[in-house]
Short mmCIF file of C-alpha atoms in Angstrom, two decimals:
data_model
loop_
_atom_site.label_atom_id
_atom_site.label_comp_id
_atom_site.label_asym_id
_atom_site.label_seq_id
_atom_site.Cartn_x
_atom_site.Cartn_y
_atom_site.Cartn_z
CA LEU A 68 -59.97 -121.42 -26.22
CA LEU A 69 -58.62 -119.53 -23.24
CA PRO A 70 -59.42 -120.56 -19.66
CA ALA A 71 -62.17 -118.56 -17.97
CA GLY A 72 -59.72 -116.88 -15.60
CA GLN A 73 -57.60 -115.61 -18.48
CA VAL A 74 -60.67 -114.35 -20.32
CA ILE A 75 -61.69 -112.34 -17.26
CA GLN A 76 -58.21 -110.86 -16.95
CA ALA A 77 -58.19 -110.06 -20.67
CA TRP A 78 -61.55 -108.29 -20.27
CA LYS A 79 -60.14 -106.13 -17.48
CA MET A 80 -57.20 -105.18 -19.69
CA PHE A 81 -59.53 -104.40 -22.58
CA LYS A 82 -61.75 -102.14 -20.46
CA ARG A 83 -58.71 -100.32 -19.09
CA TYR A 84 -57.81 -99.19 -22.62
CA ASP A 85 -61.38 -98.75 -23.88
CA VAL A 86 -61.51 -95.31 -22.28
CA GLN A 87 -64.47 -94.22 -24.42
CA ASP A 88 -66.41 -97.36 -23.44
CA VAL A 89 -67.35 -98.04 -27.06
CA GLY A 90 -66.54 -101.76 -27.04
CA LYS A 91 -63.51 -101.45 -29.30
CA LEU A 92 -59.95 -100.19 -29.29
CA SER A 93 -58.26 -98.07 -31.87
CA ALA A 94 -55.14 -99.52 -33.45
CA ILE A 95 -53.03 -97.17 -31.33
CA ASP A 96 -54.77 -98.17 -28.08
CA PHE A 97 -54.40 -101.84 -28.98
CA GLN A 98 -50.68 -101.35 -29.56
CA LEU A 99 -50.42 -99.69 -26.15
CA LEU A 100 -52.21 -102.67 -24.59
CA ILE A 101 -49.83 -105.10 -26.31
CA ARG A 102 -46.81 -103.12 -25.17
CA SER A 103 -48.07 -103.06 -21.58
CA VAL A 104 -48.47 -106.84 -21.37
CA LEU A 105 -45.13 -107.41 -23.09
CA ARG A 106 -43.18 -104.83 -21.10
CA ASP A 107 -41.44 -107.39 -18.89
CA ARG A 108 -40.40 -109.50 -21.85
CA PHE A 109 -39.57 -106.64 -24.20
CA PRO A 110 -38.64 -103.50 -22.19
CA ARG A 111 -38.20 -101.51 -25.39
CA ALA A 112 -41.25 -101.28 -27.64
CA LYS A 113 -39.13 -101.48 -30.79
CA ASP A 114 -37.92 -104.94 -29.69
CA ILE A 115 -41.40 -106.47 -29.95
CA PRO A 116 -41.30 -108.83 -32.98
CA GLU A 117 -43.66 -107.79 -35.74
CA GLU A 118 -44.99 -111.33 -36.04
CA ILE A 119 -46.69 -111.10 -32.67
CA ILE A 120 -48.57 -107.96 -33.62
CA SER A 121 -51.77 -108.82 -35.41
CA GLN A 122 -52.48 -107.79 -38.98
CA THR A 123 -55.41 -105.82 -37.61
CA VAL A 124 -53.02 -103.47 -35.85
CA LEU A 125 -50.80 -103.18 -38.90
CA LYS A 126 -53.83 -102.32 -41.01
CA GLY A 127 -54.89 -99.64 -38.56
CA GLU A 128 -58.32 -101.18 -37.89
CA ASP A 129 -60.23 -101.05 -34.59
CA VAL A 130 -60.07 -104.13 -32.37
CA THR A 131 -63.01 -105.60 -30.45
CA PHE A 132 -62.73 -107.72 -27.31
CA LEU A 133 -63.21 -110.81 -29.48
CA GLY A 134 -60.29 -109.61 -31.57
CA LEU A 135 -58.16 -109.36 -28.45
CA LEU A 136 -59.09 -112.92 -27.42
CA GLU A 137 -58.26 -114.20 -30.89
CA TRP A 138 -54.90 -112.44 -30.78
CA LEU A 139 -54.09 -113.94 -27.39
CA ALA A 140 -55.17 -117.43 -28.47
CA GLN A 141 -53.02 -117.27 -31.59
CA ASN A 142 -49.88 -116.50 -29.63
CA SER A 143 -48.14 -119.49 -28.10
CA PHE A 144 -47.12 -117.50 -25.02
CA SER A 145 -50.58 -116.08 -24.28
CA LYS A 146 -50.43 -117.69 -20.83
CA HIS A 147 -47.25 -115.75 -20.15
CA LEU A 148 -48.98 -112.54 -21.14
CA LEU A 149 -51.83 -113.03 -18.69
CA VAL A 150 -49.87 -114.26 -15.70
CA SER A 151 -49.39 -111.57 -13.08
CA SER A 152 -46.03 -110.99 -11.41
CA GLU A 153 -47.46 -112.57 -8.25
CA GLN A 154 -48.55 -115.69 -10.14
CA LYS A 155 -45.16 -115.89 -11.81
CA PHE A 156 -43.49 -115.77 -8.40
CA ILE A 157 -45.75 -118.54 -7.07
CA ARG A 158 -44.92 -120.74 -10.05
CA GLU A 159 -41.21 -120.06 -9.66
CA ILE A 160 -41.39 -121.03 -5.97
CA ALA A 161 -43.23 -124.26 -6.82
CA ARG A 162 -40.57 -125.17 -9.39
CA GLN A 163 -37.68 -124.17 -7.14
CA TYR A 164 -38.84 -126.27 -4.20
CA GLY A 165 -40.29 -129.11 -6.23
CA VAL A 166 -43.78 -128.77 -4.78
CA SER A 167 -47.14 -128.61 -6.46
CA LEU A 168 -48.60 -125.28 -7.53
CA PRO A 169 -51.77 -125.87 -5.45
CA GLU A 170 -49.63 -126.27 -2.32
CA VAL A 171 -47.99 -122.87 -2.80
CA GLU A 172 -51.34 -121.31 -3.72
CA HIS A 173 -52.81 -122.79 -0.53
CA VAL A 174 -50.11 -121.11 1.54
CA LYS A 175 -50.64 -117.81 -0.30
CA PHE A 176 -54.40 -117.98 0.22
CA ASN A 177 -53.96 -118.38 3.97
CA PHE A 178 -51.24 -115.74 4.09
CA ASP A 179 -53.64 -113.23 2.53
CA ARG A 180 -56.44 -114.43 4.79
CA TYR A 181 -54.46 -113.65 7.94
CA ASP A 182 -53.07 -110.41 6.56
CA THR A 183 -56.03 -108.70 8.21
CA ASP A 184 -54.95 -105.14 7.46
CA ASN A 185 -54.18 -105.94 3.79
CA SER A 186 -50.68 -104.54 4.15
CA GLY A 187 -49.03 -107.39 2.25
CA MET A 188 -47.18 -108.20 5.47
CA ILE A 189 -47.98 -110.32 8.50
CA SER A 190 -47.11 -109.35 12.06
CA SER A 191 -46.17 -111.75 14.84
CA HIS A 192 -49.80 -111.81 15.99
CA GLU A 193 -51.09 -112.61 12.50
CA PHE A 194 -48.30 -115.18 12.13
CA LYS A 195 -49.70 -117.26 14.98
CA GLY A 196 -53.11 -117.57 13.36
CA LEU A 197 -51.52 -118.32 10.00
CA MET A 198 -49.41 -121.15 11.39
CA HIS A 199 -52.36 -122.71 13.20
CA ALA A 200 -54.32 -122.66 9.95
CA LEU A 201 -51.53 -124.04 7.75
CA LEU A 202 -50.65 -126.81 10.18
CA GLY A 203 -54.26 -127.68 10.95
CA VAL A 204 -53.68 -127.18 14.66
CA ARG A 205 -56.87 -126.99 16.70
CA ASP A 206 -55.38 -127.66 20.10
CA GLN A 207 -52.99 -124.82 20.92
CA ALA A 208 -51.06 -127.18 23.19
CA ALA A 209 -49.97 -129.03 20.07
CA LEU A 210 -48.07 -125.93 18.97
CA PRO A 211 -46.59 -124.30 22.08
CA GLU A 212 -46.15 -120.56 22.29
CA SER A 213 -42.41 -121.04 22.75
CA ARG A 214 -42.22 -122.88 19.42
CA LEU A 215 -44.16 -120.13 17.67
CA VAL A 216 -41.82 -117.51 19.12
CA SER A 217 -38.83 -119.47 17.83
CA PHE A 218 -40.45 -119.79 14.41
CA TRP A 219 -41.15 -116.06 14.28
CA ARG A 220 -37.57 -115.17 15.15
CA GLU A 221 -36.40 -117.31 12.25
CA VAL A 222 -38.86 -115.83 9.77
CA ASP A 223 -38.35 -112.23 10.90
CA SER A 224 -34.59 -112.56 11.04
CA ALA A 225 -34.18 -108.85 10.33
CA GLY A 226 -36.30 -107.99 13.36
CA THR A 227 -38.59 -105.63 11.45
CA GLY A 228 -41.75 -106.90 13.14
CA ALA A 229 -43.40 -108.00 9.90
CA VAL A 230 -42.65 -110.23 6.90
CA ASN A 231 -44.03 -110.40 3.39
CA PHE A 232 -44.93 -113.53 1.43
CA LYS A 233 -41.60 -113.66 -0.39
CA GLU A 234 -39.85 -113.87 2.97
CA PHE A 235 -42.33 -116.32 4.47
CA ILE A 236 -42.75 -118.95 1.76
CA PRO A 237 -39.10 -120.13 1.51
CA TRP A 238 -38.95 -120.51 5.28
CA TYR A 239 -42.26 -122.37 5.42
CA LEU A 240 -41.41 -124.78 2.62
CA GLY A 241 -37.97 -125.35 4.13
CA TYR A 242 -39.63 -126.89 7.19
CA PHE A 243 -43.11 -127.98 6.18
CA ARG A 244 -42.82 -129.09 2.58
CA HIS A 245 -44.42 -132.49 2.17
CA ASP A 246 -45.17 -134.91 -0.61
CA ALA A 247 -48.82 -134.67 -1.63
CA GLN A 248 -48.80 -138.42 -2.29
CA GLU A 249 -47.93 -139.14 1.31
CA ALA A 250 -50.56 -139.44 3.99
CA SER A 251 -48.54 -137.29 6.38
CA GLY A 252 -49.23 -133.61 6.76
CA PRO A 253 -47.02 -130.53 7.27
CA VAL A 254 -46.44 -131.21 10.98
CA GLU A 255 -45.04 -134.66 10.24
CA ALA A 256 -43.00 -133.12 7.42
CA TYR A 257 -41.52 -130.65 9.90
CA TYR A 258 -40.28 -133.34 12.26
CA ARG A 259 -39.00 -135.38 9.34
CA ASN A 260 -37.10 -132.38 7.93
CA ILE A 261 -35.38 -131.53 11.22
CA ARG A 262 -34.67 -135.11 12.29
CA PRO A 263 -31.05 -136.12 11.67
CA VAL A 264 -30.57 -138.81 9.06
CA PRO A 265 -29.21 -141.91 10.84
CA PHE A 266 -26.07 -143.48 9.42
CA PRO A 267 -26.08 -147.24 9.24
CA TYR A 268 -23.84 -148.88 11.80
CA ARG A 269 -21.20 -151.12 10.37
CA SER A 270 -19.38 -153.55 12.61
CA HIS A 271 -15.72 -154.12 12.00
#
């Protein structure tokens, strides 16, 4: 069985190719669907291994939505097929920085929440709200304006006036990454990450 989220995404793909809205895809349309979801992995259609194309397609029969689900379930990399480029990036970030997937997803959720104009970028004004939310700061005195300005200059190092998530997340995790098993939060993680590591004093 496929997770509910993957089933929903599969349904959207199915409807995109069911242009006649008849509840089934022709063998040709199904091949086009397969090629679209495999494009990143196999840029050239002729490189797609025959073993991952169902016998239904080879026989030239129509494919229902149930047939699509069965095809996806039978392929060991079905999760790869249904993961968007954004989700892939989030997973790569989690692996690269050794943090949990929920932590990165939490940051992405808040990033999108404060991207009020849905531009995919956050401005310096939106950045302030985002940082207050991520750090759980209710008292603005706990996060001075001067510190926010310094943070923004680091994030927007190019001086463009806006940053996207790919620019923001490495900077954020570089300072505020914390161990989910620890009781401390991102603010404590920040001070721990910037605090010099003391060297033990050895008397001679």
